[in-house]
XYZ file of C-alpha atoms in Angstrom:
167
model
C 1.626 26.530 34.794
C -0.439 27.199 31.639
C -3.404 28.670 33.481
C -1.213 30.465 36.052
C 0.960 31.932 33.249
C 4.088 30.858 35.065
C 7.411 29.969 33.457
C 8.570 26.368 33.611
C 12.012 24.793 33.336
C 12.461 21.137 32.375
C 14.748 18.581 30.781
C 13.687 17.611 27.268
C 14.837 14.630 25.207
C 14.404 15.041 21.453
C 13.620 12.203 19.028
C 17.361 11.667 18.489
C 17.861 11.033 22.215
C 19.657 14.341 22.908
C 18.735 16.049 26.157
C 18.505 19.794 26.713
C 17.384 22.048 29.523
C 14.499 24.342 28.486
C 12.909 27.450 29.949
C 9.438 28.072 28.513
C 6.293 30.114 28.833
C 3.600 27.428 28.539
C 0.526 28.172 26.460
C -1.534 24.981 26.407
C -1.419 21.188 26.478
C -2.801 19.613 23.287
C -3.734 16.006 22.553
C -2.843 14.778 19.058
C -3.514 11.132 18.338
C -2.276 9.043 21.244
C 0.155 11.678 22.540
C 0.028 14.917 24.500
C 2.087 18.000 23.612
C 2.971 21.225 25.348
C 2.742 24.330 23.152
C 5.064 26.930 24.659
C 7.311 29.869 23.911
C 10.894 28.636 24.261
C 12.749 31.582 25.759
C 16.252 30.446 24.788
C 15.216 29.960 21.158
C 12.855 32.981 21.120
C 10.219 30.990 19.250
C 7.044 28.970 19.750
C 7.739 25.238 20.050
C 5.939 22.015 20.852
C 7.199 19.403 23.296
C 5.981 15.825 23.713
C 4.950 15.447 27.336
C 6.443 11.955 27.587
C 9.870 13.442 26.729
C 9.747 16.069 29.493
C 11.420 15.271 32.806
C 12.047 17.219 35.997
C 9.564 20.027 35.328
C 9.607 22.882 37.814
C 7.765 26.169 38.065
C 10.365 28.903 38.369
C 8.006 31.406 39.998
C 8.203 34.011 37.250
C 4.856 35.058 35.800
C 4.479 36.275 32.208
C 1.968 37.918 29.890
C 1.125 36.258 26.594
C 1.903 38.483 23.642
C 0.294 37.477 20.346
C 0.158 33.706 21.048
C -0.465 31.285 18.187
C -3.345 28.842 18.119
C -1.883 25.974 20.174
C -3.685 23.252 18.222
C -2.532 24.735 14.906
C 1.044 24.917 16.215
C 1.045 21.221 17.120
C -0.672 20.163 13.893
C 1.656 22.231 11.698
C 4.588 20.431 13.291
C 3.139 17.086 12.274
C 2.251 18.086 8.742
C 5.714 19.474 8.032
C 7.649 16.507 9.449
C 10.300 15.056 7.136
C 8.439 11.895 6.101
C 10.401 9.444 3.943
C 7.610 9.590 1.335
C 5.696 12.749 0.340
C 2.858 13.351 -2.099
C 0.513 16.018 -3.454
C -3.083 15.116 -4.220
C -6.217 16.975 -5.257
C -9.569 16.289 -3.636
C -12.778 17.450 -5.332
C -13.913 19.103 -2.102
C -13.849 22.599 -0.642
C -11.227 23.173 2.046
C -13.700 22.966 4.928
C -14.926 19.514 3.912
C -11.411 18.235 3.167
C -10.201 19.375 6.594
C -12.857 17.171 8.210
C -11.756 14.211 6.078
C -7.972 14.454 6.523
C -6.288 14.667 9.925
C -4.251 17.843 10.309
C -1.451 15.722 11.724
C -1.019 14.178 8.294
C -1.572 16.917 5.768
C -1.254 20.551 4.750
C -4.289 21.715 2.803
C -4.787 24.568 0.346
C -7.986 25.450 -1.505
C -7.630 25.975 -5.264
C -10.562 26.527 -7.622
C -13.088 24.839 -5.308
C -10.836 21.786 -4.840
C -8.351 21.123 -2.077
C -4.695 20.450 -2.855
C -3.154 18.344 -0.121
C 0.515 17.803 0.697
C 0.968 14.780 2.898
C 3.613 12.399 4.109
C 3.926 8.747 5.001
C 6.466 6.222 6.163
C 6.386 4.488 2.771
C 4.716 4.531 -0.623
C 2.863 1.315 0.256
C 1.277 2.947 3.318
C 0.369 5.993 1.225
C -1.314 3.773 -1.395
C -3.337 2.003 1.297
C -4.401 5.321 2.815
C -5.348 6.989 -0.479
C -7.262 3.905 -1.665
C -9.607 4.383 1.278
C -10.378 8.045 0.625
C -13.855 9.020 -0.416
C -14.279 10.834 -2.677
C -11.366 9.551 -4.745
C -8.367 11.818 -5.110
C -6.159 12.726 -8.047
C -2.453 12.107 -7.437
C -0.523 15.153 -8.625
C 2.942 14.064 -7.459
C 4.898 11.818 -7.585
C 4.059 9.898 -10.772
C 5.165 6.571 -9.266
C 2.455 6.925 -6.596
C -0.191 7.411 -9.303
C 1.019 4.192 -10.983
C 1.117 2.230 -7.706
C -2.346 3.437 -6.668
C -3.842 2.494 -10.050
C -2.234 -0.977 -9.837
C -3.610 -1.470 -6.316
C -7.123 -0.479 -7.374
C -6.987 -2.863 -10.372
C -5.808 -5.708 -8.103
C -8.634 -5.079 -5.612
C -11.176 -4.887 -8.416
C -10.005 -8.143 -10.051
C -10.077 -9.946 -6.705
C -13.716 -8.932 -6.258
C -15.237 -9.866 -9.623
């Protein structure tokens, strides 16, 4: 359907378990991590959306062809959805790297990056502060935690504990 530029109708179950019937103009299938996503223009919502393939059922080509008008970058659409997810824990850090280098270091599914004065400011999310500490402790080069202050304290405590265990 993507390559034929043909509209598709399917049942879609969201993360809350609610099912809806969708009519879309498919752009591209994108792999992100262990999952596959469909980037498509949702006609009922008049907007570009992403759909997890494992949540799509009963897909059918409806036989109507379409022309793409100003499509987004499908990979960017999927990645932006990840980076803006409502994680229970969010942080802002600064990496002493230009944006291009930082984007190779951090997965776009995890972070939104912005270059400022030759550094990269990163907004990222995690399931918990403990997971964020573990992730940031492994970054090279080291980052500066801008927000929240409690993450800066927890990261410093973790680094001290690792250092004292390895004397």
